[in-house]
C-alpha positions as a printed Julia matrix, in Angstrom:
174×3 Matrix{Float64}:
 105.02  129.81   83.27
 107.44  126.49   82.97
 106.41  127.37   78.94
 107.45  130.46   78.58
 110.65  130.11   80.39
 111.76  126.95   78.21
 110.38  129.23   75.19
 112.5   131.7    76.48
 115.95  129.47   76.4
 115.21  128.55   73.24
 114.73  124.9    74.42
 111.03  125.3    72.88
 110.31  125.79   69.47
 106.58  126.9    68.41
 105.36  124.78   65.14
 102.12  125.72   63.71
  99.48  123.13   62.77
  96.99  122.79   60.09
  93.53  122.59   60.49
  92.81  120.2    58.21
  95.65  117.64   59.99
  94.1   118.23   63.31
  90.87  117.15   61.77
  92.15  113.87   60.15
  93.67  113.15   62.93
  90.31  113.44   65.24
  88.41  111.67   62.71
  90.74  108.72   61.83
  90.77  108.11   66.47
  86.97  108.62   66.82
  85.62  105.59   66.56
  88.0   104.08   69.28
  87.8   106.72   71.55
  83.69  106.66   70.77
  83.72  102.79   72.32
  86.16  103.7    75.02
  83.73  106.64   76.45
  80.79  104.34   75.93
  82.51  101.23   77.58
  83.28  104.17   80.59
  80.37  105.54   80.58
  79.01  102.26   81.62
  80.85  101.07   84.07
  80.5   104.5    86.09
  76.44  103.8    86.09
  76.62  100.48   87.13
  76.18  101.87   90.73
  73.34  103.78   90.17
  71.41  101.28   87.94
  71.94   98.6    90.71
  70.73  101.26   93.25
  67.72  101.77   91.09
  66.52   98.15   91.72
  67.9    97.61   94.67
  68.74   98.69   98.09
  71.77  101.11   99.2
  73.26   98.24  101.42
  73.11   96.34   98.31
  74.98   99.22   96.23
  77.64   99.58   98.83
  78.56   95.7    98.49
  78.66   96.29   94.75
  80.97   99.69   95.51
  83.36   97.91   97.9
  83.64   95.04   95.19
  84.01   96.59   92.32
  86.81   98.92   93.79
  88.95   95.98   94.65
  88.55   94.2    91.46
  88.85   97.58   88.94
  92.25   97.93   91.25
  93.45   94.92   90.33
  92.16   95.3    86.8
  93.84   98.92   86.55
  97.25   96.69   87.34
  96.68   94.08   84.93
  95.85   97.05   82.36
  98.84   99.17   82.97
 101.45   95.98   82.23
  99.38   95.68   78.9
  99.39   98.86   77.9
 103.53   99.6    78.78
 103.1    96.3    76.33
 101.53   97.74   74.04
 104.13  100.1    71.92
 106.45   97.28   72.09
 104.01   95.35   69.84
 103.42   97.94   67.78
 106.96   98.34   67.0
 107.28   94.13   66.48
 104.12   94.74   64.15
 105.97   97.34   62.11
 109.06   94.91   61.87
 107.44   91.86   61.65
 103.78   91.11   62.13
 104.32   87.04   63.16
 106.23   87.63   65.55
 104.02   90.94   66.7
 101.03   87.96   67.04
 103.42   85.83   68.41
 104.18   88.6    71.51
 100.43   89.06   71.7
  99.61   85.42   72.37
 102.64   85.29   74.75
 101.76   88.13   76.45
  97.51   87.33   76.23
  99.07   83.85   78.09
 100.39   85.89   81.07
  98.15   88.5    81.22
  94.83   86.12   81.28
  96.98   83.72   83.9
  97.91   86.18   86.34
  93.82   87.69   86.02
  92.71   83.7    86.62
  95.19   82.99   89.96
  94.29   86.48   90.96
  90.19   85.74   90.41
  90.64   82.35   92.16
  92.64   84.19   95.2
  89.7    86.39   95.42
  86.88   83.79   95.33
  88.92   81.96   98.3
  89.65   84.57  100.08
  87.93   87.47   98.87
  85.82   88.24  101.56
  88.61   88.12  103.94
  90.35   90.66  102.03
  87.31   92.68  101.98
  86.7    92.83  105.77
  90.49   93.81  106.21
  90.39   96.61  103.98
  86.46   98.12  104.56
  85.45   96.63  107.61
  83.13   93.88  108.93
  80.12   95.33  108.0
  81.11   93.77  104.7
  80.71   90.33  105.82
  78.75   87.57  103.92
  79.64   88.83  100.42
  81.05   85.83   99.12
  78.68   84.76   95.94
  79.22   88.77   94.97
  82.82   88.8    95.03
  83.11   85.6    93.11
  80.85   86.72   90.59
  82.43   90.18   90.19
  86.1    88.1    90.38
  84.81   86.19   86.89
  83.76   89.79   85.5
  87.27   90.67   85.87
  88.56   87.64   84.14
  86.37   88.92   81.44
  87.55   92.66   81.53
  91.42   91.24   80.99
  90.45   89.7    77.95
  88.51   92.67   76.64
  92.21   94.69   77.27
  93.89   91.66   75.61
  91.97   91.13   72.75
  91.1    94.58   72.24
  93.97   96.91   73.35
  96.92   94.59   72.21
  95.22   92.33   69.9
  92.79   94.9    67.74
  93.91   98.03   67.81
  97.67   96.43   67.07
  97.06   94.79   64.77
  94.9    97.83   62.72
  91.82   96.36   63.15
  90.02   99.02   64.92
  86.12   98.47   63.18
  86.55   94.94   64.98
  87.31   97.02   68.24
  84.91   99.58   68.18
């Protein structure tokens, strides 16, 4: 409806696209967005392949977990990714400096994941109990394990988000 009354004021103009663009266009993103649903894909089954081996009270540590750590992961992700164009514009300009803002911003990104994954292995179970309950106690090794994991996943967004697909080297991405 919102459409066809800014169509309507003239505030909308209709452009018609080619086939044949759409279809470079899909083909030249697919092997990105190919690793991206594969790299989602499996982190969504993680759940049910750890249920598979083990028990439910088991997957519901793993649930509680992995929900604070992909929330503090999400955060980390969002500041690289309102990064990101910003790069790409400095890469357009001038690529030093474009690696020189990746590095910088790799620095801070990676730092604030490793004072955030030590908070978590200190008091990560604390935090845990105060947000889902004490049924969650005694899930210190998990949390520190899953707190490294994260450390991991910020450098996959470094590397890969701001780093690879910057600096058009995709193939090394996907």
């Amino acid at each position: 409806l919102s459409l066809l009354y800014l169509y309507s004021k003239r505030e909308l103009i209709w452009i018609s696209i080619k086939l044949h663009n759409v279809i470079l266009r899909l083909k030249s993103g697919f092997n990105l967005f190919s690793a991206l649903l594969m790299v989602g894909l499996y982190t969504s089954v993680n759940g049910l392949l750890i249920g598979l081996v083990s028990t439910s009270s088991e997957v519901a540590k793993y649930a509680v977990i992995e929900k604070v750590v992909k929330t503090i992961e999400g955060f980390i992700a969002t500041i690289a990714l309102t990064i990101f164009p910003k790069i790409s514009l400095m890469k357009s300009l001038d690529k030093d400096k474009a690696i020189t803002m990746i590095h910088s911003a790799a620095k801070i990104l990676v730092g604030m994941s490793i004072v955030i994954a030590i908070s978590l292995m200190i008091y990560g179970q604390d935090v845990i109990v105060l947000l889902f309950g004490r049924q969650f106690l005694n899930i210190e090794p998990q949390v520190q394990l899953m707190s490294i994991i994260m450390i991991m996943g910020v450098f996959s967004i470094v590397i890969g988000n701001l780093g690879l697909v910057n600096l058009d080297k995709k193939k090394y991405f996907t």
